[in-house]
Each structure stands twice: as C-alpha cells, then as structure tokens.
C-alpha cells in the first residue's frame, strides 16, 4: 500500500526519498500494468534483474513477494516468475491503481473505474449527509479553501480535493466506503493532466461542484448530496474520456 496522495504529489515531479524495495516494486509493477511485461510472460532471471535495477537478491526477492501478494506475478518452480492473468490482480490495491496512471489510455478501464466510484461514493455522500458532524464539515470547508487558493499548483489543488473526498467517506461512518479514495485519486490525477490548456477551467468547475456537495452535506440533504456528487462524477468522466 502507499500513502494517499502519493500519486498526485508525483505529478509535480516530487517523489519520496528513494527506497530500493519500493523502487523495484514500482519499476516492475508499472511495467506489468503498462504491458511492457505482458500477461503470461516470464520475468528475467534474478541475476539479470539484480543488475538491471541495481539491487541485492534479498531486495529483489522481497519486491517479488510483494508483487505476488498483489496478484501481479506468481513464482513457479523450474519456470520462474510469471506475470499473472488480470483476473488475479488486486485492482483495489492503491499501488496497482496508481500504476495505471502510467499505462496507455483505456476507455473501458476508465468507465469501469467510474462505475466503481459511483457505487462507493454515492452512498458515502448520502451517509455523510446523514451522519456529518460540525467538525466533519469544518474539515471539508478547510480543504475546499485550500483548493480554491491553490493557484497554479496542480499538486496542491489535487491534494486538497482528495482530502474533501476522503472526509466525505470518513463522515459516512461506513469504513468500507473509504476504499473509494484510491479510485478518486487516480481519476483526479488523470483529469488534472488531461487537456492542459483547459485545466484552470476544470479546476474552477471542480471547486464549484464540491462546494455544492459540501453545502448539501452540511444541510443534511441526502438527495441533494447524491445529485451534486453525481454532477462531480460527470465532470471528471467527461474530461477524462473526451478525445480518447
């Protein structure tokens, strides 16, 4: 797992300090998700990968175990480490989702992501309208302000929006709905890096949609929260799918 917001932070070129274990995981994971290492292919030998990534056998083995736990690879005696079928991949893993940002655009996958997001975030918004506290609303408004004052910083804007969505899920009092945050982060990252010439217009519309959503939650309007959440979804959906 990775910390929420890591993908959006990387949009500005800012990465966490290099860790050899996570470096190898990211390199191999992105290669699998992007198709550079196709499903069914056998990865190079330990010796070759150790030289390629500049790591020890211990680091490599631990990285492969992590990828196996995510369902991306499987180790077979006398065969080696093979890339698993997509049906075995853990698509709800935050790293697996983040690696899709670097993969070729796939409208079918994006549509599936939006379907999952709607299935989780609509009940989260409804639950937030029922169970929100004054502190929940204060936090949402704080992050809305941060988004509105982000200026040209795509990173600051994206992180602030993500915090609003995270607090909505938290306010629903259904911990299972927090699983939507990783999906929202990937879709936010995609939306913020599509059509760079209109990103400021998108950000303005995004803030407006979130403000209406938070107002409905604060007022306890369940149906209104659902409607404004749907409008926010449609805004992202149109932007990401447009022109693909």
Protein backbone atom coordinates (compact mmCIF):
# COMPACT_ATOMS: atom_id res chain seq x y z
CA UNK A 1 0.00 0.00 0.00
CA UNK A 2 1.08 3.62 -0.50
CA UNK A 3 0.09 6.80 1.29
CA UNK A 4 -2.98 8.53 -0.09
CA UNK A 5 -1.90 11.48 -2.21
CA UNK A 6 1.38 9.93 -3.36
CA UNK A 7 0.26 9.76 -6.99
CA UNK A 8 -0.92 13.39 -7.04
CA UNK A 9 2.33 14.54 -5.39
CA UNK A 10 4.27 12.85 -8.17
CA UNK A 11 2.52 15.00 -10.81
CA UNK A 12 4.80 17.91 -9.93
CA UNK A 13 7.87 15.69 -10.09
CA UNK A 14 8.17 15.46 -6.31
CA UNK A 15 8.82 11.90 -5.16
CA UNK A 16 9.52 10.39 -1.79
CA UNK A 17 13.14 9.60 -0.93
CA UNK A 18 14.32 6.57 -2.87
CA UNK A 19 13.91 3.23 -1.17
CA UNK A 20 15.35 0.28 -3.08
CA UNK A 21 12.47 -2.03 -2.15
CA UNK A 22 9.74 0.37 -3.32
CA UNK A 23 11.84 1.38 -6.33
CA UNK A 24 11.93 -2.20 -7.64
CA UNK A 25 8.25 -2.75 -6.87
CA UNK A 26 7.32 0.40 -8.78
CA UNK A 27 9.55 -0.37 -11.75
CA UNK A 28 8.25 -3.92 -12.21
CA UNK A 29 4.66 -3.05 -11.29
CA UNK A 30 4.45 -0.21 -13.80
CA UNK A 31 5.98 -2.43 -16.48
CA UNK A 32 3.34 -5.09 -15.86
CA UNK A 33 0.39 -2.69 -15.79
CA UNK A 34 1.60 -0.87 -18.92
CA UNK A 35 2.04 -4.14 -20.80
CA UNK A 36 5.82 -3.93 -21.14
CA UNK A 37 5.83 -7.21 -19.24
CA UNK A 38 2.78 -8.91 -20.83
CA UNK A 39 0.43 -11.28 -19.06
CA UNK A 40 1.86 -14.79 -19.20
CA UNK A 41 5.43 -13.67 -19.81
CA UNK A 42 8.24 -14.87 -17.57
CA UNK A 43 10.35 -12.19 -15.91
CA UNK A 44 14.10 -12.18 -16.39
CA UNK A 45 16.29 -14.22 -14.09
CA UNK A 46 17.23 -12.93 -10.66
CA UNK A 47 20.75 -12.20 -11.85
CA UNK A 48 19.53 -10.09 -14.77
CA UNK A 49 17.01 -8.15 -12.68
CA UNK A 50 19.56 -7.58 -9.90
CA UNK A 51 21.86 -5.98 -12.46
CA UNK A 52 19.05 -4.07 -14.18
CA UNK A 53 17.72 -2.49 -11.00
CA UNK A 54 20.98 -2.36 -9.10
CA UNK A 55 19.70 -4.20 -6.03
CA UNK A 56 20.64 -7.22 -3.97
CA UNK A 57 18.97 -10.62 -4.25
CA UNK A 58 17.26 -10.05 -0.89
CA UNK A 59 15.70 -6.77 -2.03
CA UNK A 60 14.60 -8.32 -5.33
CA UNK A 61 13.04 -11.36 -3.67
CA UNK A 62 11.12 -9.20 -1.18
CA UNK A 63 9.87 -6.99 -4.00
CA UNK A 64 8.65 -10.01 -5.98
CA UNK A 65 6.88 -11.34 -2.88
CA UNK A 66 5.07 -8.02 -2.55
CA UNK A 67 4.03 -8.11 -6.21
CA UNK A 68 2.86 -11.69 -5.77
CA UNK A 69 0.71 -10.61 -2.81
CA UNK A 70 -0.89 -8.01 -5.09
CA UNK A 71 -1.72 -10.79 -7.57
CA UNK A 72 0.52 -9.46 -10.35
CA UNK A 73 3.02 -12.33 -10.51
CA UNK A 74 3.37 -15.95 -9.45
CA UNK A 75 6.55 -17.89 -8.85
CA UNK A 76 6.68 -21.39 -10.37
CA UNK A 77 9.38 -23.99 -9.75
CA UNK A 78 11.66 -24.56 -12.78
CA UNK A 79 9.73 -21.85 -14.67
CA UNK A 80 10.48 -18.61 -12.86
CA UNK A 81 8.27 -15.65 -12.03
CA UNK A 82 5.38 -15.32 -14.46
CA UNK A 83 3.02 -12.35 -14.91
CA UNK A 84 -0.42 -13.43 -13.68
CA UNK A 85 -3.70 -13.10 -15.60
CA UNK A 86 -5.51 -9.82 -14.97
CA UNK A 87 -8.29 -11.72 -13.21
CA UNK A 88 -5.88 -12.24 -10.31
CA UNK A 89 -4.71 -8.64 -9.98
CA UNK A 90 -5.85 -6.75 -6.88
CA UNK A 91 -7.31 -3.70 -8.55
CA UNK A 92 -8.34 -2.18 -5.21
CA UNK A 93 -4.72 -2.01 -4.11
CA UNK A 94 -3.70 1.67 -4.13
CA UNK A 95 -0.36 0.96 -5.82
CA UNK A 96 -1.92 -1.18 -8.54
CA UNK A 97 -4.39 1.62 -9.24
CA UNK A 98 -1.66 4.29 -9.23
CA UNK A 99 0.40 2.32 -11.77
CA UNK A 100 -2.50 2.60 -14.21
CA UNK A 101 -1.77 6.32 -14.45
CA UNK A 102 1.33 5.43 -16.48
CA UNK A 103 -0.44 2.85 -18.67
CA UNK A 104 -1.86 3.56 -22.14
CA UNK A 105 -5.29 5.19 -22.03
CA UNK A 106 -8.01 2.55 -21.80
CA UNK A 107 -11.59 3.88 -22.07
CA UNK A 108 -13.09 0.56 -20.93
CA UNK A 109 -10.97 0.54 -17.80
CA UNK A 110 -11.78 4.20 -17.09
CA UNK A 111 -15.51 3.54 -17.47
CA UNK A 112 -15.20 0.63 -15.06
CA UNK A 113 -13.39 2.88 -12.59
CA UNK A 114 -16.22 5.42 -12.73
CA UNK A 115 -18.79 2.68 -12.20
CA UNK A 116 -16.95 1.53 -9.07
CA UNK A 117 -16.51 5.09 -7.87
CA UNK A 118 -20.22 5.80 -8.27
CA UNK A 119 -21.14 2.60 -6.45
CA UNK A 120 -19.00 3.58 -3.46
CA UNK A 121 -19.05 7.37 -3.38
CA UNK A 122 -22.76 7.96 -3.81
CA UNK A 123 -23.62 6.04 -0.63
CA UNK A 124 -20.67 7.78 1.06
CA UNK A 125 -22.14 11.20 0.20
CA UNK A 126 -25.59 10.10 1.37
CA UNK A 127 -24.12 8.71 4.59
CA UNK A 128 -22.18 11.92 5.17
CA UNK A 129 -25.38 13.95 4.81
CA UNK A 130 -26.98 11.76 7.49
CA UNK A 131 -24.09 11.48 9.95
CA UNK A 132 -21.81 14.52 9.44
CA UNK A 133 -20.68 16.43 12.48
CA UNK A 134 -19.75 20.09 12.73
CA UNK A 135 -16.08 19.02 12.79
CA UNK A 136 -16.53 16.98 9.62
CA UNK A 137 -17.97 19.99 7.82
CA UNK A 138 -15.23 22.26 9.17
CA UNK A 139 -12.57 19.95 7.73
CA UNK A 140 -14.33 19.77 4.35
CA UNK A 141 -14.57 23.56 4.18
CA UNK A 142 -10.93 23.95 5.17
CA UNK A 143 -9.79 21.75 2.28
CA UNK A 144 -12.22 23.47 -0.09
CA UNK A 145 -10.50 26.74 0.78
CA UNK A 146 -7.11 25.15 0.17
CA UNK A 147 -8.28 24.00 -3.27
CA UNK A 148 -9.70 27.42 -4.11
CA UNK A 149 -6.42 29.15 -3.18
CA UNK A 150 -4.11 26.63 -4.86
CA UNK A 151 -3.37 28.98 -7.75
CA UNK A 152 -1.39 27.24 -10.48
CA UNK A 153 -0.32 24.36 -8.25
CA UNK A 154 -1.93 21.23 -9.67
CA UNK A 155 -0.46 19.27 -6.78
CA UNK A 156 -1.96 21.48 -4.07
CA UNK A 157 -5.32 21.58 -5.82
CA UNK A 158 -5.45 17.82 -6.32
CA UNK A 159 -4.41 17.01 -2.76
CA UNK A 160 -6.99 19.42 -1.33
CA UNK A 161 -9.79 17.94 -3.46
CA UNK A 162 -8.71 14.45 -2.45
CA UNK A 163 -8.93 15.47 1.23
CA UNK A 164 -12.51 16.66 0.71
CA UNK A 165 -13.47 13.31 -0.82
CA UNK A 166 -11.62 11.47 1.96
CA UNK A 167 -13.51 13.39 4.63
CA UNK A 168 -16.83 12.69 2.93
CA UNK A 169 -16.05 8.97 3.03
CA UNK A 170 -14.94 9.29 6.67
CA UNK A 171 -18.12 11.17 7.58
CA UNK A 172 -20.34 8.43 6.16
CA UNK A 173 -19.48 6.28 9.21
CA UNK A 174 -19.01 3.30 6.89
CA UNK A 175 -15.33 2.40 6.94
CA UNK A 176 -15.67 0.15 3.89
CA UNK A 177 -16.52 3.15 1.73
CA UNK A 178 -13.04 4.60 2.35
CA UNK A 179 -11.88 2.17 -0.33
CA UNK A 180 -13.08 4.73 -2.87
CA UNK A 181 -10.25 7.17 -2.04
CA UNK A 182 -7.62 5.38 -4.16
CA UNK A 183 -10.03 5.32 -7.12
CA UNK A 184 -10.77 9.03 -6.70
CA UNK A 185 -7.04 9.81 -6.57
CA UNK A 186 -6.31 8.03 -9.85
CA UNK A 187 -9.22 9.72 -11.61
CA UNK A 188 -8.23 13.12 -10.20
CA UNK A 189 -4.67 12.65 -11.42
CA UNK A 190 -5.92 11.74 -14.89
CA UNK A 191 -8.33 14.68 -15.01
CA UNK A 192 -5.70 17.18 -13.89
CA UNK A 193 -3.22 16.09 -16.55
CA UNK A 194 -5.63 15.89 -19.49
CA UNK A 195 -6.06 18.92 -21.79
CA UNK A 196 -3.52 21.20 -20.07
CA UNK A 197 -4.91 24.22 -21.92
CA UNK A 198 -8.22 23.99 -20.01
CA UNK A 199 -7.03 22.80 -16.60
CA UNK A 200 -7.85 26.12 -14.88
CA UNK A 201 -11.44 25.98 -16.18
CA UNK A 202 -11.71 22.39 -14.97
CA UNK A 203 -10.40 23.31 -11.51
CA UNK A 204 -12.91 26.15 -11.22
CA UNK A 205 -15.80 23.89 -12.17
CA UNK A 206 -14.50 21.18 -9.81
CA UNK A 207 -14.44 23.57 -6.86
CA UNK A 208 -17.97 24.74 -7.66
CA UNK A 209 -19.25 21.16 -7.75
CA UNK A 210 -17.53 20.31 -4.46
CA UNK A 211 -18.86 23.45 -2.76
CA UNK A 212 -22.42 22.48 -3.68
CA UNK A 213 -21.82 18.95 -2.47
CA UNK A 214 -20.45 20.11 0.88
CA UNK A 215 -23.35 22.55 1.34
CA UNK A 216 -25.83 19.73 0.78
CA UNK A 217 -23.99 17.51 3.27
CA UNK A 218 -23.87 20.31 5.84
CA UNK A 219 -27.63 20.85 5.44
CA UNK A 220 -28.33 17.14 5.76
CA UNK A 221 -29.90 16.98 2.30
CA UNK A 222 -29.34 13.34 1.33
CA UNK A 223 -30.82 13.59 -2.15
CA UNK A 224 -29.01 16.85 -2.82
CA UNK A 225 -25.72 15.30 -1.78
CA UNK A 226 -26.33 12.43 -4.16
CA UNK A 227 -27.18 14.80 -7.03
CA UNK A 228 -24.13 17.02 -6.54
CA UNK A 229 -21.86 14.01 -6.17
CA UNK A 230 -23.23 12.72 -9.47
CA UNK A 231 -22.51 16.09 -11.10
CA UNK A 232 -18.92 15.93 -9.85
CA UNK A 233 -18.57 12.43 -11.27
CA UNK A 234 -19.88 13.52 -14.64
CA UNK A 235 -17.44 16.44 -14.74
CA UNK A 236 -14.46 14.13 -14.26
CA UNK A 237 -15.87 11.47 -16.57
CA UNK A 238 -16.33 13.86 -19.47
CA UNK A 239 -12.87 15.36 -19.06
CA UNK A 240 -11.03 12.04 -18.91
CA UNK A 241 -12.93 10.30 -21.69
CA UNK A 242 -13.05 13.31 -24.04
CA UNK A 243 -10.81 12.80 -27.03
CA UNK A 244 -9.68 9.27 -26.25
